[in-house]
mmCIF file of C-alpha atoms in Angstrom:
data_model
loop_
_atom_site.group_PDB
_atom_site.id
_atom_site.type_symbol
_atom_site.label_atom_id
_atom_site.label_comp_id
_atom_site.label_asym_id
_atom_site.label_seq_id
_atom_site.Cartn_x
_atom_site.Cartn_y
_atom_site.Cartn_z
ATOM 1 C CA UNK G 1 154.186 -44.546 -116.639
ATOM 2 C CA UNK G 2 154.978 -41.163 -115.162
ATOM 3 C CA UNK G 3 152.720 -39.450 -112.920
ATOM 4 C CA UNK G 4 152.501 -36.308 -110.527
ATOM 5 C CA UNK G 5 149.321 -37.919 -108.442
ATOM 6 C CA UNK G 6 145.771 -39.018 -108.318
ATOM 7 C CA UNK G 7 142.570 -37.791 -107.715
ATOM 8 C CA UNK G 8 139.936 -40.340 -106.603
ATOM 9 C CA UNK G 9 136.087 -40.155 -106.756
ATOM 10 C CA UNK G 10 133.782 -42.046 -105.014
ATOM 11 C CA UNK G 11 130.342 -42.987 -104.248
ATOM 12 C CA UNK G 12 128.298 -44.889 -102.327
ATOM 13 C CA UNK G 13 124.748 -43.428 -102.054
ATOM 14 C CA UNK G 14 122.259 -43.014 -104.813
ATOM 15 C CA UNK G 15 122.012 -39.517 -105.463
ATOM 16 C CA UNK G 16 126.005 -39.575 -105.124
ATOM 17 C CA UNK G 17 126.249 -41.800 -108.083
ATOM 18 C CA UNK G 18 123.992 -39.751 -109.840
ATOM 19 C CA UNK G 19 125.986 -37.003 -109.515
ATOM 20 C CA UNK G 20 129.323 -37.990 -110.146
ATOM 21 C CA UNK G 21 129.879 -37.190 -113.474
ATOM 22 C CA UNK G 22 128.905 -33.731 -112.761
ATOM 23 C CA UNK G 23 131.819 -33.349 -109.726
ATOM 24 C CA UNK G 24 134.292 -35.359 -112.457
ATOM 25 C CA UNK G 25 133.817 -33.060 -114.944
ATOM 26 C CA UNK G 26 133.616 -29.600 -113.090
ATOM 27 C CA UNK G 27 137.400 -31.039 -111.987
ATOM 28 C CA UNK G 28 138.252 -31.990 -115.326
ATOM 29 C CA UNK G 29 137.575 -28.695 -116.697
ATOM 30 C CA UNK G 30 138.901 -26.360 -113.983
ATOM 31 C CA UNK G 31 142.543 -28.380 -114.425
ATOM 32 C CA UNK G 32 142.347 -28.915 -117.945
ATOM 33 C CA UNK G 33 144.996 -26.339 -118.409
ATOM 34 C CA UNK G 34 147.401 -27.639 -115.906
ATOM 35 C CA UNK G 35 147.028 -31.029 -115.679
ATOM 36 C CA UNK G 36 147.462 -34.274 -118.346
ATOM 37 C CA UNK G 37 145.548 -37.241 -117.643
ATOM 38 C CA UNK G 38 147.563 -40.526 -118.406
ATOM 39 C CA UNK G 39 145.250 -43.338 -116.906
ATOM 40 C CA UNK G 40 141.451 -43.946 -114.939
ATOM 41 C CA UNK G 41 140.801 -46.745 -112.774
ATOM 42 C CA UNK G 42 136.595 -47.257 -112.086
ATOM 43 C CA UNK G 43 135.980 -49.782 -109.184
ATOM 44 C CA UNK G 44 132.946 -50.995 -108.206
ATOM 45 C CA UNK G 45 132.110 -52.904 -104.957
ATOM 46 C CA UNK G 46 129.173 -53.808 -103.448
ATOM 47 C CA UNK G 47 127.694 -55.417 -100.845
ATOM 48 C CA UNK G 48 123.891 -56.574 -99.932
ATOM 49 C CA UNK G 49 123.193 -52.912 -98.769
ATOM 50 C CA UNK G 50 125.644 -50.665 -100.439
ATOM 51 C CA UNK G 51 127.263 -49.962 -104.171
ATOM 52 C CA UNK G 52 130.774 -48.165 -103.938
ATOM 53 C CA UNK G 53 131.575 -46.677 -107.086
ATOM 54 C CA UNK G 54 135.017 -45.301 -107.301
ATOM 55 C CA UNK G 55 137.147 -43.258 -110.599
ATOM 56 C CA UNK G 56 141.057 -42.885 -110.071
ATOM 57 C CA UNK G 57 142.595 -40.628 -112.166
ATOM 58 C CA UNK G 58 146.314 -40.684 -112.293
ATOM 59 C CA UNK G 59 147.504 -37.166 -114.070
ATOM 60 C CA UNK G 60 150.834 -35.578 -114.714
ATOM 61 C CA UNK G 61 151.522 -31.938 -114.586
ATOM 62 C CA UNK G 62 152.005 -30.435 -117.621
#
């Protein structure tokens, strides 16, 4: 698989996770034009205090 680069998103607080989609999609959109999505990674870790959650997307220019 080809790519140009990735863009990673992460969160670790609450009201980050809750909001992720929005950021995601807001960057989605504004390179939707430019920009070919080829694969997405989603991680999540965790630990007794804190949830990481964590969307790679790997894109090639179009």
């Amino acid at each position: 698989m080809r790519v140009s680069g990735c863009k990673v998103f992460s969160a670790t607080r609450s009201m980050e996770r809750e909001e992720i989609a929005d950021r995601i999609n807001d960057w989605l959109a504004r390179n939707r034009e430019t920009l070919e999505i080829v694969d997405v990674d989603v991680r999540l870790s965790s630990d007794r205090e804190f949830h990481c959650l964590t969307f790679v997307f790997f894109y090639r220019r179009k």
